[in-house]
Short mmCIF file of C-alpha atoms in Angstrom, two decimals:
data_model
loop_
_atom_site.label_atom_id
_atom_site.label_comp_id
_atom_site.label_asym_id
_atom_site.label_seq_id
_atom_site.Cartn_x
_atom_site.Cartn_y
_atom_site.Cartn_z
CA MET A 1 -18.96 43.48 67.70
CA THR A 2 -20.00 42.84 64.07
CA ARG A 3 -21.86 45.47 62.11
CA ASN A 4 -23.16 45.42 58.53
CA LEU A 5 -21.57 48.10 56.39
CA GLN A 6 -24.90 48.89 54.80
CA ASP A 7 -26.55 49.53 58.15
CA GLY A 8 -24.83 52.90 58.60
CA GLY A 9 -24.11 52.14 62.26
CA ARG A 10 -22.48 54.87 64.33
CA LEU A 11 -19.46 54.21 66.50
CA ARG A 12 -17.87 56.22 69.25
CA PRO A 13 -14.08 56.66 69.44
CA VAL A 14 -14.08 54.31 72.43
CA ASP A 15 -15.75 51.60 70.31
CA LEU A 16 -12.87 51.63 67.82
CA ALA A 17 -10.27 51.96 70.54
CA ARG A 18 -11.43 49.07 72.74
CA ALA A 19 -11.71 46.66 69.82
CA HIS A 20 -7.99 47.02 69.09
CA GLY A 21 -6.53 47.73 72.53
CA LEU A 22 -5.93 51.38 71.69
CA SER A 23 -6.67 54.60 73.50
CA THR A 24 -9.32 57.02 72.32
CA GLN A 25 -6.54 59.58 71.88
CA ALA A 26 -4.83 57.23 69.43
CA ILE A 27 -8.04 57.11 67.38
CA ARG A 28 -8.21 60.90 67.32
CA ASN A 29 -4.53 61.05 66.36
CA TYR A 30 -5.07 58.61 63.50
CA GLU A 31 -7.91 60.73 62.20
CA ALA A 32 -5.85 63.91 62.47
CA ALA A 33 -3.00 62.20 60.58
CA GLY A 34 -5.28 61.17 57.73
CA ILE A 35 -5.04 57.46 58.51
CA LEU A 36 -8.79 57.43 59.13
CA PRO A 37 -11.30 59.42 57.10
CA GLY A 38 -12.65 62.49 58.81
CA ALA A 39 -15.36 61.82 61.39
CA GLU A 40 -18.74 63.45 61.51
CA ARG A 41 -19.74 65.45 64.58
CA THR A 42 -22.89 65.37 66.65
CA LEU A 43 -24.76 68.53 67.55
CA HIS A 44 -22.73 68.59 70.76
CA GLY A 45 -19.43 68.26 68.89
CA TYR A 46 -18.71 64.61 69.63
CA ARG A 47 -16.99 62.53 66.97
CA THR A 48 -18.98 59.71 65.42
CA TYR A 49 -17.43 57.01 63.30
CA THR A 50 -18.90 54.34 61.05
CA PRO A 51 -17.94 50.80 60.07
CA TRP A 52 -16.03 52.36 57.18
CA HIS A 53 -13.71 53.94 59.72
CA ALA A 54 -13.41 50.60 61.49
CA GLN A 55 -12.32 48.98 58.23
CA ALA A 56 -9.78 51.75 57.66
CA LEU A 57 -8.35 51.18 61.14
CA ARG A 58 -8.11 47.44 60.55
CA ALA A 59 -6.33 48.05 57.25
CA PHE A 60 -3.80 50.39 58.83
CA LEU A 61 -3.01 48.10 61.75
CA ALA A 62 -2.59 45.18 59.34
CA LEU A 63 -0.23 47.18 57.11
CA VAL A 64 2.12 48.28 59.90
CA PRO A 65 3.88 44.92 60.56
CA GLY A 66 4.84 44.45 56.92
CA HIS A 67 5.47 48.01 55.78
CA GLY A 68 6.34 49.90 58.95
CA HIS A 69 4.41 52.70 60.62
CA GLN A 70 5.63 55.49 58.32
CA THR A 71 4.85 53.72 55.05
CA ALA A 72 1.55 52.35 56.34
CA THR A 73 0.56 55.89 57.30
CA ALA A 74 1.47 57.21 53.85
CA ILE A 75 -0.52 54.41 52.19
CA MET A 76 -3.67 55.19 54.17
CA GLN A 77 -3.27 58.92 53.64
CA ALA A 78 -3.07 58.36 49.90
CA ILE A 79 -6.14 56.11 49.88
CA ASN A 80 -8.17 58.59 51.90
CA ARG A 81 -7.38 61.44 49.52
CA ASP A 82 -8.40 59.25 46.57
CA ALA A 83 -4.80 58.88 45.35
CA THR A 84 -4.93 55.10 45.06
CA GLU A 85 -2.10 54.97 42.51
CA ASP A 86 0.22 56.64 45.01
CA ALA A 87 -0.73 54.06 47.63
CA LEU A 88 -0.08 51.17 45.25
CA ARG A 89 3.29 52.63 44.32
CA LEU A 90 4.28 52.73 48.00
CA ILE A 91 3.25 49.08 48.36
CA ASP A 92 5.30 48.15 45.30
CA GLU A 93 8.33 49.93 46.76
CA SER A 94 8.02 47.95 50.01
CA HIS A 95 7.93 44.69 48.07
CA ALA A 96 10.97 45.79 46.07
CA GLN A 97 12.83 46.53 49.32
CA LEU A 98 11.92 43.11 50.67
CA LEU A 99 13.26 41.48 47.50
CA ASP A 100 16.47 43.51 47.84
CA ASP A 101 16.81 42.31 51.46
CA ARG A 102 16.46 38.71 50.28
CA ARG A 103 19.18 39.27 47.70
CA THR A 104 21.38 40.81 50.37
CA ILE A 105 21.14 37.78 52.65
CA GLN A 106 21.88 35.50 49.69
CA ALA A 107 24.99 37.55 48.94
CA VAL A 108 26.05 37.40 52.59
CA GLU A 109 25.62 33.62 52.68
CA ALA A 110 27.59 33.23 49.46
CA ALA A 111 30.36 35.46 50.79
CA LEU A 112 30.55 33.51 54.06
CA ARG A 113 30.72 30.19 52.22
CA ASP A 114 33.69 31.42 50.21
CA LEU A 115 35.69 32.41 53.28
CA ASN A 116 38.33 30.02 54.54
CA PRO A 117 38.79 29.48 58.28
CA VAL A 118 41.21 31.91 59.88
CA PRO A 119 44.60 30.15 60.12
CA GLN A 120 46.40 30.03 63.43
CA GLU A 121 49.42 32.09 62.44
CA ARG A 122 51.73 34.51 64.09
CA GLY A 123 52.43 38.03 62.96
CA GLY A 124 50.37 39.93 60.45
CA THR A 125 50.39 41.72 57.15
CA PHE A 126 50.71 45.36 56.25
CA VAL A 127 48.35 47.57 54.30
CA GLY A 128 50.28 47.37 51.00
CA PRO A 129 50.41 43.57 50.68
CA LEU A 130 46.78 43.22 51.77
CA ALA A 131 45.64 45.87 49.28
CA ARG A 132 47.50 44.07 46.48
CA ARG A 133 45.96 40.74 47.53
CA LEU A 134 42.48 42.22 47.27
CA GLY A 135 43.20 44.26 44.15
CA ILE A 136 42.23 47.53 45.79
CA ARG A 137 44.01 50.70 46.85
CA ALA A 138 45.50 51.14 50.29
CA ALA A 139 43.26 54.20 50.67
CA THR A 140 40.24 51.91 50.36
CA LEU A 141 41.44 49.83 53.30
CA ARG A 142 41.89 52.97 55.35
CA LYS A 143 38.34 54.02 54.43
CA TRP A 144 37.07 50.62 55.56
CA GLU A 145 38.93 51.11 58.83
CA ARG A 146 37.17 54.42 59.44
CA ALA A 147 33.85 52.67 58.74
CA GLY A 148 34.69 49.95 61.30
CA LEU A 149 35.03 47.09 58.80
CA VAL A 150 38.61 46.32 59.80
CA GLN A 151 40.51 47.12 63.00
CA PRO A 152 44.24 46.71 62.40
CA ARG A 153 46.57 47.35 65.28
CA ARG A 154 49.49 49.76 65.02
CA ASP A 155 53.09 48.65 65.22
CA PRO A 156 54.40 50.41 68.36
CA GLN A 157 57.75 51.23 66.74
CA THR A 158 56.79 52.24 63.21
CA GLY A 159 53.13 53.17 63.61
CA TYR A 160 52.29 51.07 60.55
CA ARG A 161 48.96 49.26 60.39
CA VAL A 162 49.28 45.52 61.02
CA TYR A 163 46.41 43.29 59.88
CA SER A 164 45.92 40.06 61.80
CA ALA A 165 44.46 36.93 60.23
CA ALA A 166 41.03 37.95 61.56
CA ASP A 167 41.44 41.40 60.01
CA VAL A 168 42.26 39.76 56.68
CA ARG A 169 39.12 37.63 56.98
CA ASP A 170 37.02 40.74 57.65
CA ALA A 171 38.61 42.54 54.70
CA LEU A 172 37.92 39.59 52.39
CA LEU A 173 34.28 39.48 53.46
CA ALA A 174 33.90 43.24 53.03
CA HIS A 175 35.55 43.03 49.60
CA GLN A 176 33.17 40.31 48.41
CA LEU A 177 30.11 42.24 49.56
CA ARG A 178 31.39 45.50 48.08
CA ARG A 179 31.81 43.75 44.74
CA GLY A 180 28.17 42.75 45.07
CA GLY A 181 27.22 46.42 45.29
CA TYR A 182 26.44 46.63 49.00
CA PRO A 183 27.22 49.90 50.81
CA LEU A 184 29.52 50.11 53.80
CA GLU A 185 26.67 50.91 56.18
CA GLN A 186 25.05 47.55 55.36
CA ILE A 187 28.31 45.62 55.58
CA ALA A 188 29.57 47.08 58.87
CA PRO A 189 26.94 45.43 61.15
CA LEU A 190 27.69 42.02 59.66
CA ILE A 191 31.43 42.47 60.18
CA VAL A 192 30.77 43.38 63.80
CA GLN A 193 28.78 40.16 64.22
CA VAL A 194 31.53 38.08 62.63
CA ARG A 195 34.12 39.71 64.87
CA SER A 196 32.09 39.33 68.08
CA ALA A 197 31.26 35.71 67.25
CA GLY A 198 34.92 34.90 66.68
CA GLY A 199 34.33 33.76 63.09
CA VAL A 200 31.66 32.93 60.57
CA ALA A 201 30.53 29.53 61.91
CA PRO A 202 28.48 30.89 64.85
CA LEU A 203 26.53 33.13 62.45
CA ALA A 204 24.36 30.24 61.23
CA SER A 205 21.68 30.99 63.84
CA THR A 206 21.81 34.70 62.99
CA LEU A 207 21.19 33.93 59.34
CA ARG A 208 18.29 31.63 60.22
CA ASP A 209 16.75 34.41 62.30
CA TRP A 210 17.27 36.81 59.39
CA HIS A 211 15.44 34.43 57.05
CA ALA A 212 12.63 34.02 59.58
CA ARG A 213 12.19 37.79 59.91
CA LEU A 214 12.02 38.21 56.14
CA SER A 215 9.43 35.44 55.88
CA ALA A 216 7.38 36.97 58.68
CA ARG A 217 7.49 40.35 56.97
CA SER A 218 6.41 38.79 53.69
CA ARG A 219 3.44 37.09 55.36
CA ALA A 220 2.56 40.35 57.11
CA MET A 221 2.48 42.09 53.75
CA LEU A 222 -0.02 39.51 52.51
CA THR A 223 -2.21 40.11 55.56
CA GLY A 224 -1.97 43.87 55.10
CA ALA A 225 -2.84 43.58 51.41
CA ALA A 226 -5.99 41.59 52.19
CA ALA A 227 -7.15 44.14 54.78
CA LEU A 228 -6.40 47.07 52.49
CA ASP A 229 -8.22 45.39 49.61
CA ALA A 230 -11.25 44.96 51.86
CA TYR A 231 -11.13 48.67 52.71
CA LEU A 232 -10.86 49.65 49.04
CA ASP A 233 -13.75 47.34 48.22
CA CYS A 234 -15.96 48.83 50.91
CA ARG A 235 -15.28 52.54 50.64
CA PRO A 236 -18.35 54.72 50.14
CA ALA A 237 -18.72 56.89 47.06
CA PRO A 238 -16.83 60.20 47.24
CA PRO A 239 -19.07 63.29 47.21
CA GLY A 240 -20.43 63.79 43.69
CA GLY A 241 -18.48 60.84 42.33
CA ARG A 242 -18.69 57.17 41.65
CA PRO A 243 -18.05 54.64 44.42
CA SER A 244 -14.44 53.73 45.04
CA ALA A 245 -15.39 50.09 45.46
CA ALA A 246 -13.84 47.40 43.31
CA PRO A 247 -15.78 46.05 40.30
CA ALA A 248 -18.52 43.50 40.94
CA PRO A 249 -17.33 39.90 40.80
CA PRO A 250 -17.80 37.97 37.55
CA GLY A 251 -21.32 36.61 37.18
CA ALA A 252 -23.03 39.36 39.15
CA ARG A 253 -26.23 40.54 37.44
CA ALA A 254 -27.96 43.87 37.57
CA GLY A 255 -30.60 43.88 40.26
CA HIS A 256 -28.78 41.11 42.11
CA PRO A 257 -26.32 42.82 44.45
CA GLY A 258 -23.40 40.84 45.77
CA ARG A 259 -23.04 39.72 49.34
CA ARG A 260 -23.37 42.29 52.07
CA THR A 261 -19.96 43.09 53.46
CA GLN A 262 -19.52 42.96 57.20
CA VAL A 263 -16.86 44.56 59.34
CA THR A 264 -15.74 43.37 62.74
CA VAL A 265 -15.10 46.44 64.86
#
């Protein structure tokens, strides 16, 4: 159903809900949360929405895949209370996080490339020699063990930690990522994947999937930005104030309004 924003058409909650496969309760919840502007009420107390609300709903649903539900909610809340700068800051922070995620995967790939295959050797090494090899304290290795980055076995007679070749590999990978500034909670899941895969070679498909997810999120942010821009461009004037719409496009002349914006509900 396509309605012209200048027609002032009225929509029921079910109209918004059906168009997006939602329940009418979800629409009411979105309004209560500030994701949608407040609805007017009929004489009998029924909610009535307009194409402006439909555009707000489209913007929110487009923002969620790229920014997540919580951030998308905060963005729409800020827009609807006329705090556009706050909304733009939240968007900037999401883009910064995405860039940091890209840097993380680059660091992981670089660290994996620098690792040598685990040699087929017997025995193991103790905490002191391994700490000296890495240039760290033995206490750091014990901290990594508590975080699940390494899993040395215990010598049954002495109780000393014994690091196998695979443990050494995990410690080297953790050390390289720690030098890159990555916290233990980000490193631990990767170490688990390396350990469960039996080495770094089988992780190629995991890294490809990681790249694909980042690209999909980036594209989703573009889609969300376009929908949000359309909402900002179409918002009605706040009470007693100037319209919140974007400036007229270059070349527009007084007395010659731009194209009439339509919303698909």
